[in-house]
Coordinates of C-alpha atoms and ligand atoms in Angstrom, one line a residue:
X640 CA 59.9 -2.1 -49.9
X641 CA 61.2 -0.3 -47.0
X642 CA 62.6 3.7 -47.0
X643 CA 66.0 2.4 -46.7
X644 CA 65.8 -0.2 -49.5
X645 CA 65.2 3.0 -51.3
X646 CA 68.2 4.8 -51.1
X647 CA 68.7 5.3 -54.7
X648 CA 65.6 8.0 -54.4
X649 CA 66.9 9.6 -51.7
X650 CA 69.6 12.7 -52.1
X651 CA 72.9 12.1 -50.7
X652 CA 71.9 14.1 -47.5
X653 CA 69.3 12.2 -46.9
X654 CA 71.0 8.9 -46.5
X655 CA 74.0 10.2 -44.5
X656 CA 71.2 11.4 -42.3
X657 CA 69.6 8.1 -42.2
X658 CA 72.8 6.2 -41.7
X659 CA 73.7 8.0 -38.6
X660 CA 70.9 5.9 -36.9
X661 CA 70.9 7.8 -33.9
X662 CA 70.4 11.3 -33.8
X663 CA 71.1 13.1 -30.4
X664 CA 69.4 16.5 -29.3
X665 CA 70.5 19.5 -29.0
X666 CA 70.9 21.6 -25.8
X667 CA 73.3 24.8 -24.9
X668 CA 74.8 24.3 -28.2
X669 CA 75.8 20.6 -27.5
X670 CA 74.5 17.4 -29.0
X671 CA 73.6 15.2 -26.5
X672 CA 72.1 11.9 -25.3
X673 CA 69.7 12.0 -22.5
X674 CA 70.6 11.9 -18.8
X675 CA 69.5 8.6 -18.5
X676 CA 70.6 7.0 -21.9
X677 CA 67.0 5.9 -22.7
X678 CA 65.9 6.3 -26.4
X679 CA 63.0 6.4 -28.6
X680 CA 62.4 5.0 -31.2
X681 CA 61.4 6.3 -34.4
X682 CA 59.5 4.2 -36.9
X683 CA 58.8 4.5 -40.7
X684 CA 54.8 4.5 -40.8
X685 CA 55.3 3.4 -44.3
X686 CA 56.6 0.2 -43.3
X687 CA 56.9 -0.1 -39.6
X688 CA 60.5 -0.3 -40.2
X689 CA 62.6 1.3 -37.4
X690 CA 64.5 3.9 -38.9
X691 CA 66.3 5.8 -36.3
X692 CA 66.5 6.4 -32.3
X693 CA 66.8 9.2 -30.6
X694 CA 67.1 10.5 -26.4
X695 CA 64.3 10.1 -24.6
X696 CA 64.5 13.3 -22.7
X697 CA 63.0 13.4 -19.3
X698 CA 63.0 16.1 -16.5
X699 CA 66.5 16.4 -15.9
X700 CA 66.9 17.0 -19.9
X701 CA 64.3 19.7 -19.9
X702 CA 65.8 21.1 -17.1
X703 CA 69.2 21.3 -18.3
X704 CA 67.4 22.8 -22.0
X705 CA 65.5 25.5 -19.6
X706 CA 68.8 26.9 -18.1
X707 CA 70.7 26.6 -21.2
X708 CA 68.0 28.8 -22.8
X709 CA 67.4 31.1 -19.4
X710 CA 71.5 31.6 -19.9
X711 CA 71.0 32.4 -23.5
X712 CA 68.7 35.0 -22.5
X713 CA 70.2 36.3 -19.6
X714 CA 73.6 36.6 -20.8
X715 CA 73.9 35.8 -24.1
X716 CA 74.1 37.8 -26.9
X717 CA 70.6 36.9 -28.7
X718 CA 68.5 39.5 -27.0
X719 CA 70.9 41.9 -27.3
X720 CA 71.5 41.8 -31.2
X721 CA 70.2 44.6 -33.5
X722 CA 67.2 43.5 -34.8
X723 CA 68.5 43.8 -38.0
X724 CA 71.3 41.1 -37.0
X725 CA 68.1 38.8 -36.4
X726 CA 66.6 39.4 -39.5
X727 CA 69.7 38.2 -40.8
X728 CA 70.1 35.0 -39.2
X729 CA 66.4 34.3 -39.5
X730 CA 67.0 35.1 -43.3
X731 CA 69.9 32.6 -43.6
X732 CA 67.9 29.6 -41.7
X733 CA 65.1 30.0 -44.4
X734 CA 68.0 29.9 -47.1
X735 CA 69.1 26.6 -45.4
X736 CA 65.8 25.2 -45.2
X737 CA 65.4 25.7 -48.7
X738 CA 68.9 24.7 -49.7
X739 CA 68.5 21.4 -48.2
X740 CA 64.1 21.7 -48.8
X741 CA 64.5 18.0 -50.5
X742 CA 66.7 16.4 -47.7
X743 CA 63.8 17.9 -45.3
X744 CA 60.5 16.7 -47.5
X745 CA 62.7 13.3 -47.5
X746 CA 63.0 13.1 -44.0
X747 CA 59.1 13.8 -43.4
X748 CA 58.5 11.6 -45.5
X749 CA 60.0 8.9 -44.0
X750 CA 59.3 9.7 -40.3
X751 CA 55.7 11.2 -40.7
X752 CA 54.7 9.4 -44.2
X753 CA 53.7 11.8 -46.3
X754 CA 54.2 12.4 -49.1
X755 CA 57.6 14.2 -49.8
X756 CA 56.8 16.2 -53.3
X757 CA 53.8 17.6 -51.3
X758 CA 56.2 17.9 -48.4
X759 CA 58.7 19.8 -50.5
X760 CA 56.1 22.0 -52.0
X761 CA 54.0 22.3 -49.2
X762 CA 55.6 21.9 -45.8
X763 CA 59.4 23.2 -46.4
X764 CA 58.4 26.2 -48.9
X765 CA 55.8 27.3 -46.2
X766 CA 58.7 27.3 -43.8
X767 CA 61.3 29.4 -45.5
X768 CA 58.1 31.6 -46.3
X769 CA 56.9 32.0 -43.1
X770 CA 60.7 32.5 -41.4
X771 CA 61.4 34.8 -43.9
X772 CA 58.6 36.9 -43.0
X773 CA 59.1 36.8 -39.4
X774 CA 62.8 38.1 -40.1
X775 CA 61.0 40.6 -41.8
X776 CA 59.0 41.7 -38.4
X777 CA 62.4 41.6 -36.1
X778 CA 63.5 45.1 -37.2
X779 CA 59.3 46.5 -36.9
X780 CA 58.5 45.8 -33.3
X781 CA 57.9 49.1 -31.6
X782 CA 55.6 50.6 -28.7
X783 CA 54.1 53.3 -27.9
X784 CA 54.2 57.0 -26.8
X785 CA 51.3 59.0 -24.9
X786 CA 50.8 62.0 -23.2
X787 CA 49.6 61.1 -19.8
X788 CA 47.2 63.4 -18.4
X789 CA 47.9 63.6 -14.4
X790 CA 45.1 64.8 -12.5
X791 CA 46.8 66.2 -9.6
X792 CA 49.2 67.8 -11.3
X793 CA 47.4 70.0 -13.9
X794 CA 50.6 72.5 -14.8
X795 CA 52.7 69.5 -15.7
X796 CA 53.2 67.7 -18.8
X797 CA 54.4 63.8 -19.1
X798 CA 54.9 61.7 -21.8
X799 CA 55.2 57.7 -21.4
X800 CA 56.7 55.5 -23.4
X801 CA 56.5 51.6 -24.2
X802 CA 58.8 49.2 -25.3
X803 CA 58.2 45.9 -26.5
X804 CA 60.7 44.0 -25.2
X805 CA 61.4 39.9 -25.5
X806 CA 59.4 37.6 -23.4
X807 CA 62.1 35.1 -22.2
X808 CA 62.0 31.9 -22.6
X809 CA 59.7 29.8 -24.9
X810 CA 58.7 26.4 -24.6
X811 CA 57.2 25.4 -28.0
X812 CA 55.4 21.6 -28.0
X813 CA 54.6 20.7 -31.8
X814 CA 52.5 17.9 -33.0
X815 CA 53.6 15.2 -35.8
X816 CA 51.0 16.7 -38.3
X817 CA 53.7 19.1 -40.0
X818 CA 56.7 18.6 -38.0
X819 CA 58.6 21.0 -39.4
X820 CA 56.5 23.5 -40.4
X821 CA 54.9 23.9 -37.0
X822 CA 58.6 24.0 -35.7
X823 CA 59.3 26.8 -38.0
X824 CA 55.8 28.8 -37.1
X825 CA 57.0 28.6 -33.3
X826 CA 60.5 29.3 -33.6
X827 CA 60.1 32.4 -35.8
X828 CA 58.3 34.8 -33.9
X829 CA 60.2 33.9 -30.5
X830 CA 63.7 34.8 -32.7
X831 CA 62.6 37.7 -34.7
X832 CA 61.4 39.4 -31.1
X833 CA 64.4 38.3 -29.2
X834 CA 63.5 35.1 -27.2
X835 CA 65.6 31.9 -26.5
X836 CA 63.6 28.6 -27.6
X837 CA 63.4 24.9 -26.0
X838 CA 61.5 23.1 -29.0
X839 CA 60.2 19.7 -28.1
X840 CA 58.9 17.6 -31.4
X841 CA 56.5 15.3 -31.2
X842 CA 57.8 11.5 -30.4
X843 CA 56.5 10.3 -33.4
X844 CA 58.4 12.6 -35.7
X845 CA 61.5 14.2 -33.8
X846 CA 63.7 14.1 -37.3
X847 CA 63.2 17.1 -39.5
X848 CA 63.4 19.3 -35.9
X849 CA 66.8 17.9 -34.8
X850 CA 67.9 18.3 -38.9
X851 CA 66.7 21.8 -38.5
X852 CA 69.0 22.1 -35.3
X853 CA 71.7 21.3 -37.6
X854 CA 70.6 24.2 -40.0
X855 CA 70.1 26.2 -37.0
X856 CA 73.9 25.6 -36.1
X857 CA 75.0 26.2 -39.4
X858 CA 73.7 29.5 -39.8
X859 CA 75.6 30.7 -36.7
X860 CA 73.1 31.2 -33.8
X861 CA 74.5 31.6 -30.7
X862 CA 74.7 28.6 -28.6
X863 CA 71.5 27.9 -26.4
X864 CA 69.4 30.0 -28.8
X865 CA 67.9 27.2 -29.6
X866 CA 67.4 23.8 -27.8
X867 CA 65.3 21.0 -28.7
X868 CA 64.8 18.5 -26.7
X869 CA 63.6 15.0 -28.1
X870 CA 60.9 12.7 -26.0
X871 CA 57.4 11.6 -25.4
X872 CA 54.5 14.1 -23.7
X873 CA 54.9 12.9 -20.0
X874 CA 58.2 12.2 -20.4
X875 CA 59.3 15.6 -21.7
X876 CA 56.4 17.8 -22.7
X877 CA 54.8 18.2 -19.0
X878 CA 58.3 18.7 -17.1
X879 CA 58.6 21.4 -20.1
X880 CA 55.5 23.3 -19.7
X881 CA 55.7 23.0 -15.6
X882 CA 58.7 24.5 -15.9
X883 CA 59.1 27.6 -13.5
X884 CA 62.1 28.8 -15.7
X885 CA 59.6 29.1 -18.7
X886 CA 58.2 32.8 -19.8
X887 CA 55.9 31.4 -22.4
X888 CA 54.5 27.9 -23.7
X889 CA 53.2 27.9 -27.7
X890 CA 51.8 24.4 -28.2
X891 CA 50.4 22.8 -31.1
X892 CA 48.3 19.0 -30.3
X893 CA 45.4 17.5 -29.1
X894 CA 42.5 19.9 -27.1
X895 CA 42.9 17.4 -24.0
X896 CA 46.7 18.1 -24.0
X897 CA 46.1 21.5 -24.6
X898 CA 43.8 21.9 -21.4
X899 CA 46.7 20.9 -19.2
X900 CA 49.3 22.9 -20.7
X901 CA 46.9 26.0 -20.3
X902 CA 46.7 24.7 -15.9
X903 CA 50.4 24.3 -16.1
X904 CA 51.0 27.9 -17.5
X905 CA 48.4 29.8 -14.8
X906 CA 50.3 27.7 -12.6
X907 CA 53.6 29.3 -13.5
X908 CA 52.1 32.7 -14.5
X909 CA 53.2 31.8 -18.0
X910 CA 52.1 33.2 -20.9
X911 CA 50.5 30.4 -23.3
X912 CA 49.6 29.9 -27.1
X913 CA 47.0 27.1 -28.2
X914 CA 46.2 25.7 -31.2
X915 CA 43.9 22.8 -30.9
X916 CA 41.7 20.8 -32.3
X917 CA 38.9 21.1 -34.9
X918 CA 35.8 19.7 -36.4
X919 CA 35.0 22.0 -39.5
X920 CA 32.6 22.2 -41.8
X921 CA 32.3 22.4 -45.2
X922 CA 28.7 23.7 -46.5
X923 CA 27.7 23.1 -49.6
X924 CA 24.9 25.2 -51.1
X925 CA 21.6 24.2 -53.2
X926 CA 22.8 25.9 -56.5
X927 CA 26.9 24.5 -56.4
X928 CA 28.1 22.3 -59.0
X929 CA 28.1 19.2 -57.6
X930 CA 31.5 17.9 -59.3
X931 CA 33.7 21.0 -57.7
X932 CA 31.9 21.1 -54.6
X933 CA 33.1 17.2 -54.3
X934 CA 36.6 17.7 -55.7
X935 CA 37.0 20.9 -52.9
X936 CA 34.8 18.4 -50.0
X937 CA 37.9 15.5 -51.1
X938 CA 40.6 18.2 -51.1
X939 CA 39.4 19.7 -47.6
X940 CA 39.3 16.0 -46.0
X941 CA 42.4 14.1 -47.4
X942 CA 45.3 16.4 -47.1
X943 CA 47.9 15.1 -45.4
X944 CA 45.5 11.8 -44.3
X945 CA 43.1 14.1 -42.7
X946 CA 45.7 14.9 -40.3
X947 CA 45.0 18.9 -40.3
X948 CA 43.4 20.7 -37.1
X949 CA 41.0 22.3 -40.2
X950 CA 40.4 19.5 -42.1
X951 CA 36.6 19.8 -43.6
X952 CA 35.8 16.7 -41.9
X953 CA 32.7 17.6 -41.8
X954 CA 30.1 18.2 -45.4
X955 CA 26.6 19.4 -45.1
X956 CA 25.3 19.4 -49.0
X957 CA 22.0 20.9 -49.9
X958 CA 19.5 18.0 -49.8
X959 CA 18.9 18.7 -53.9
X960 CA 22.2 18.0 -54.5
X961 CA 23.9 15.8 -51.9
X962 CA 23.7 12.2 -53.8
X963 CA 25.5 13.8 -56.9
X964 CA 28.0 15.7 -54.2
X965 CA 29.1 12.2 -52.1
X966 CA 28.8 10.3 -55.5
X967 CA 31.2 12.1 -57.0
X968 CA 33.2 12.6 -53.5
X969 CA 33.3 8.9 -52.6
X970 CA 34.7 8.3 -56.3
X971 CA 37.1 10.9 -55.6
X972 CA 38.3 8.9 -52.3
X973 CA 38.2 5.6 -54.3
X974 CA 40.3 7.1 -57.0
X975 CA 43.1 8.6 -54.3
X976 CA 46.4 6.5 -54.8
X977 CA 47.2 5.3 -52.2
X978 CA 50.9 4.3 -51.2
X979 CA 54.5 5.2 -50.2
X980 CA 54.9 8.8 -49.5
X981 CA 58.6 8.7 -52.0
X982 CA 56.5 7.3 -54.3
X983 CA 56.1 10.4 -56.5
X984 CA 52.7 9.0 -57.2
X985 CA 50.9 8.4 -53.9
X986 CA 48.3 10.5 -52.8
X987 CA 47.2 9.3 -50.1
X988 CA 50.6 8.3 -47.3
X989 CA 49.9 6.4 -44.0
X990 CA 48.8 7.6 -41.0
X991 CA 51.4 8.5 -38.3
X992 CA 51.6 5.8 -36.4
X993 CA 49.9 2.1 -34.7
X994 CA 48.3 4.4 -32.5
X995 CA 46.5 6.9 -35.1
X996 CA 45.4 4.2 -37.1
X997 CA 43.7 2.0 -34.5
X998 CA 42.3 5.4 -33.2
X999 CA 41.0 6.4 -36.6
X1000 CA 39.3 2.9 -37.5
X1001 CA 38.1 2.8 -34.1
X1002 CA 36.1 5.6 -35.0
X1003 CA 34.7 4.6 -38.5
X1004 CA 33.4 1.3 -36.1
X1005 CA 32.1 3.4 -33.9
X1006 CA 30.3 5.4 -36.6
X1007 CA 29.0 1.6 -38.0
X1008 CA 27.5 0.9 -34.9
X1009 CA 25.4 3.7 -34.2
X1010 CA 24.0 3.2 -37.8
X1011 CA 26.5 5.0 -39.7
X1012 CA 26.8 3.8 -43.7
X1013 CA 30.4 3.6 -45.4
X1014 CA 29.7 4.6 -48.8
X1015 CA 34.0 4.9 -49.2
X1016 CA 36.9 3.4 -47.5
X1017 CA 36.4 1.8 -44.3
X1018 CA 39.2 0.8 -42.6
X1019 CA 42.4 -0.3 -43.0
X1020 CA 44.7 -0.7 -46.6
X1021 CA 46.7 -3.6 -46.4
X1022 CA 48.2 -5.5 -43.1
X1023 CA 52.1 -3.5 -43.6
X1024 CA 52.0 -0.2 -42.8
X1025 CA 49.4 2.3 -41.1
X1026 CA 47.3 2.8 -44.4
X1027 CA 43.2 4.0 -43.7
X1028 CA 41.6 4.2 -46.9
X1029 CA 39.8 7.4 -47.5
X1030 CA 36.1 7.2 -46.1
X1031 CA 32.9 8.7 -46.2
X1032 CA 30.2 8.2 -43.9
X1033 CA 26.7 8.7 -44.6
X1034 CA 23.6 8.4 -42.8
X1035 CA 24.9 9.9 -39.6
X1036 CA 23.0 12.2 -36.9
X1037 CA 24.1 15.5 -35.4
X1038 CA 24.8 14.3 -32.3
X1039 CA 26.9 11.0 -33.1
X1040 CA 30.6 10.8 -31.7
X1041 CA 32.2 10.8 -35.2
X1042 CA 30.4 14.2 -35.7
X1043 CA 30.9 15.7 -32.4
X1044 CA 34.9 14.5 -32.1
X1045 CA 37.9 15.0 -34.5
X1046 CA 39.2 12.3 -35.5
X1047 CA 42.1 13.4 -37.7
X1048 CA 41.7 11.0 -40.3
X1049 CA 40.9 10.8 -43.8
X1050 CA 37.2 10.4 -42.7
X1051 CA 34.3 12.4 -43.1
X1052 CA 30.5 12.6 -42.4
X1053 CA 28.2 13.6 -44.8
X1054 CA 25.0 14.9 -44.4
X1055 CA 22.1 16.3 -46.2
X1056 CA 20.1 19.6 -45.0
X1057 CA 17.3 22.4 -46.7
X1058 CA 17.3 25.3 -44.6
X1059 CA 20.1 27.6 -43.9
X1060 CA 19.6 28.5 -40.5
X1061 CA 19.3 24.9 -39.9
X1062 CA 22.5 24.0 -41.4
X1063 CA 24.6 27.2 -39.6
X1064 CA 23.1 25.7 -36.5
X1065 CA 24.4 22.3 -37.0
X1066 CA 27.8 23.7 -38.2
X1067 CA 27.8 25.8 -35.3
X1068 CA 27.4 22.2 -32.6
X1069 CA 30.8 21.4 -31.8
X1070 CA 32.8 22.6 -28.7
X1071 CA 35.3 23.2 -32.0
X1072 CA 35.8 26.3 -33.8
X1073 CA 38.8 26.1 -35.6
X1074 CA 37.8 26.6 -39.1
X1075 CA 35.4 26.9 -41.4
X1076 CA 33.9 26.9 -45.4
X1077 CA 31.1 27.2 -47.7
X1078 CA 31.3 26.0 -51.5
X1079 CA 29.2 28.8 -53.2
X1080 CA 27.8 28.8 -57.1
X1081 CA 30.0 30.1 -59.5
X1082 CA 29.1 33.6 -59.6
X1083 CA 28.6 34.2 -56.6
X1084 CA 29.9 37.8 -55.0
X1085 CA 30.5 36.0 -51.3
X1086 CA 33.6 34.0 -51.3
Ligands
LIG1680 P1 49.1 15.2 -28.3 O1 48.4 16.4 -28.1 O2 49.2 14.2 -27.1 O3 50.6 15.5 -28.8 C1 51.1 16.7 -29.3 C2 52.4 17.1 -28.6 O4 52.1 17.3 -27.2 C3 53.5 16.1 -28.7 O5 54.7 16.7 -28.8 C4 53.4 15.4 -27.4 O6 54.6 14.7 -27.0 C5 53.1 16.5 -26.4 N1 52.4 16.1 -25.2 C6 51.6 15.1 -24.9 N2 51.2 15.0 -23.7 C7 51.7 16.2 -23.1 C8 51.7 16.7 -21.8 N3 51.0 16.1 -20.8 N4 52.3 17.9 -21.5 C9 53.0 18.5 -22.5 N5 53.2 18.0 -23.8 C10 52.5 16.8 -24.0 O7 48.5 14.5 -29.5 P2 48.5 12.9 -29.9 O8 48.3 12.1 -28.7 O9 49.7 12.6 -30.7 O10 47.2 12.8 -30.8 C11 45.9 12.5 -30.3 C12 44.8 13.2 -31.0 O11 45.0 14.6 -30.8 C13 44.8 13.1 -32.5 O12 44.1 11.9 -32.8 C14 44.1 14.3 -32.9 O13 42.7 14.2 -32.8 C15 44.6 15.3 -31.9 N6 45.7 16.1 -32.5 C16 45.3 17.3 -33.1 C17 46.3 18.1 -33.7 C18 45.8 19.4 -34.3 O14 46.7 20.0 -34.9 N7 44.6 19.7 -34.2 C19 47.7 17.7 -33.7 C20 47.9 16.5 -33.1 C21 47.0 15.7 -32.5
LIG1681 MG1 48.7 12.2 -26.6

C-alpha cells in the first residue's frame, strides 16, 4: 500500500500538501523554482513511490538565497527588532509547529519513513520545545563591562564595554535523520540572536523544511529572514558553504562532509558548527540485570533505524553476563515490528533511502566476511521498500570496519570483556566521540 493510497489516515493538511506535487523553495520571501528548472525527486522510502518534486537548486539559487539573506540583514528589519519582538515571533512558529505537529509527523513520515506517532511525539514536540526556549534567550544575550587597567596612563580610569551583536548570515546544512527537528535546532539560535538564515535540507527529505517555510511565512517574519533552498550536497550544499557572503555555516551530516565544510569556512574566514558522526558505546557492567541492560542496548540501537549520530551501536557486556544480555537483545530485535511508518504499529520504519540501505547491508556483509556472526537480522526485509531488519553482530574484533565506522543503521556489535580498564580502552578506539553510556546495577549511586 502506498502513502497516498492512504489518504484516509492522513489529516486534511496533509493531503493538500501531498497533492500539490511540487513544492517550490523559498528565497527573499518568494516561492520559487530553480534557475535552471531541474527538480528532485522525492521518494517515499516506504514504498519507493515518488511522492513529490522539488527545485534542484544550484549556485545561482544559493546565490540569489545569500543576497536575499545578506539584504535581510543589512537592511531589513530582523536585526533591528527588540529582542523581545523575536521572542515573539520565535514563540508563534513553535505554536505553528505544534498546531499543525500531526501534518508535520505525517510528512516525515512519508518523506523520511519513520514512524509518525514517534515523529509527533518525538521530532515536532522537541521542536516547538527547543524554539520556544531559544525565544526565551533572544531578550538574555548581553556582554560585558570591565575596568581596563592602562598602564601608561596610571591617573585615568576606563571602562569597556561588550556587545554581542548578530553574526550575519547563516548557512545551516541538515541531514535527513530528523529533518525537522535539526532544522528547528539551527534556525533558533540564529533568530533569537538576530541572524538571517539560508536553510538547505537534505535531498532526501526537503518536505517538512519547505512546510516549515510556510509556518515561517505565516507567522509574519520579514521576507528573506528565512530562505531555504532545496537540492543535493554538490549541487547546493558546497556553493552554500563556499559562499563568501556567508558569516557562519552550522552543519549537521556525515564526518567526511563535515571535513570539507570546515576547509570551505577557513577559506571564507567563516565561523562554523559541526555535528558529526559517532560510534558510541554502550557498557554494560558485571552486576546489571541482564533483561534491562538488553531492553536499554535495543532502545539505544533502533531508534529511528539506527539513524542517530549517538546511536549505542556499539555494546560491550561483562563476559558473566553477555549471552543472557544479546539473548535477550537479539529477541528484542526479532520482536521489533517492522513496517509502515503510518502504521500506528510499526516500530521499526525503513531506512532513508536505496542508498542507506545498500550502504547498511554492505556493512553487515562486510562484518560476515571478516568472521562476524549474525545472531539477529541480517539484511534486508522484503524486496519493496528500504526495510533492514534489526541486527546484532557477534563475534567481532576491535579493530573490524563495522566497529571502527558508523554505519547508521539498526546494527550493532556485541562484544564480551572482564576488565574495566580494558573495556574504557576499547570504548575509547574510535576517531568518534560523540556520545557515550554505561548500564549500571540498580542501586548504584553513578548514573
Ligand atoms: P551527508 O553528510 O552527505 O549529507 C548531509 C547534508 O550535507 C545533506 O544536506 C547534503 O546535501 C549535504 N552535503 C553533502 N555533500 C555536501 C558538500 N560537499 N557540501 C555541503 N553540503 C553537502 O550524508 P549522507 O551522504 O546523506 O550520509 C552518508 C553517511 O553519513 C551516513 O551513512 C551516516 O553514516 C553519516 N551521517 C551521519 C549523520 C549524523 O547525524 N551523524 C547524519 C547524516 C549522515
Ligand atoms: Mg553524502
Amino acid at each position: 500500500m502506498t502513502a497516498l493510497d492512504k489518504t484516509d489516515f492522513l489529516s486534511e493538511k496533509t493531503r493538500q500538501f501531498l497533492a500539490e506535487r511540487h513544492h517550490p523553495m523559498l528565497i527573499g520571501g518568494r516561492w520559487v523554482d530553480a534557475a535552471s528548472g531541474q527538480k528532485l525527486e522525492v521518494l517515499n522510502p516506504a514504498d519507493e513511490a515518488l511522492i513529490a518534486t522539488v527545485p534542484a537548486g544550484s549556485p545561482a539559487d544559493v546565490d540569489a538565497a545569500v543576497k536575499a539573506a545578506r539584504s535581510a540583514f543589512e537592511t531589513g528589519p530582523w536585526p533591528r527588532f527588540k529582542p523581545a519582538e523575536r521572542e515573539r515571533l520565535l514563540l508563534r512558529l513553535a505554536d505553528l509547529v505544534e498546531r499543525d505537529g500531526q501534518t508535520l509527523a505525517e510528512i516525515e513520515s512519508i518523506d523520511n519513513g519513520k514512524s509518525a506517532a514517534i515523529a509527533h511525539a518525538v521530532d515536532v514536540s522537541v521542536a516547538a520545545s527547543f524554539l520556544r526556549y531559544m525565544a526565551g534567550w533572544a531578550t538574555k544575550i548581553e556582554g560585558s563591562t570591565m575596568d581596563v587597567s592602562v598602564p601608561f596612563m596610571p591617573q585615568a580610569e576606563f571602562v569597556a564595554y561588550t556587545r554581542k551583536e548578530p553574526v550575519g548570515v547563516v548557512a545551516a546544512i541538515v541531514a535527513w535523520n530528523f529533518p525537522l527537528l535539526l532544522a528547528a535546532w539551527k534556525l533558533g539560535p540564529a533568530l533569537a540572536t538576530g541572524c538571517t538564515v539560508v536553510l538547505k535540507p537534505a535531498e532526501q527529505t526537503p518536505l517538512s523544511a519547505l512546510y516549515l517555510g510556510r509556518l515561517i511565512e505565516e507567522a509574519g517574519y520579514p521576507a528573506g529572514v528565512v530562505n531555504i533552498v532545496t537540492g543535493d550536497g554538490p549541487g547546493a550544499g558546497a556553493p552554500l558553504t563556499g559562499h563568501p557572503g556567508v558569516n557562519k555555516i552550522t552543519f549537521t551530516g556525515s564526518t567526511e562532509v563535515g571535513k570539507l565544510i570546515g576547509k570551505a569556512a577557513m577559506d571564507n574566514m567563516a565561523r562554523v558548527t559541526l555535528e558529526l558522526g559517532g560510534k558510541s558505546p554502550v557498557i554494560v557492567l558485571e552486576d546489571c540485570d541482564p533483561a534491562m541492560a538488553a531492553a536499554g542496548a535495543a532502545n539505544a540501537i533502533y531508534f529511528n533505524q539506527g539513524q542517530v549520530c549517538c546511536a549505542g551501536s556499539r555494546l560491550y557486556a561483562h563476559k558473566k553476563i553477555f549471552d543472557r544480555v544479546v539473548a535477550d537483545l537479539a529477541a528484542a530485535a526479532n520482536a521489533l515490528k517492522i513496517g509502515h511508518g503510518l502504521d500506528a504499529a510499526t516500530q521499526i520504519g525503513p531506512l532513508v533511502s536505496r542508498e542507506q540501505m545498500d550502504r547498511v547491508c554492505g556493512y553487515i556483509d562486510i562484518g560476515r566476511a571478516q568472521g562476524a556472526e549474525v545472531v539477529a537480522g541480517g539484511g534486508r526485509a522484503g524486496d519493496v521498500g528500504y526495510f533492514v531488519r534489526p541486527t546484532v553482530l557477534t563475534q567481532v574484533e576491535q579493530k573490524m570496519r563495522v566497529v571502527q565506522e558508523e554505519i547508521f543503521g539498526p546494527v550493532v556489535v556485541a562484544m564480551p570483556y572482564d576488565d574495566l580498564d580494558q573495556v574504557a580502552a576499547w570504548a575509547n578506539d574510535t576517531p568518534y566521540g560523540l556520545g557515550a553510556s554505561c548500564v549500571n546495577p540498580p542501586g548504584c549511586s553513578v548514573r
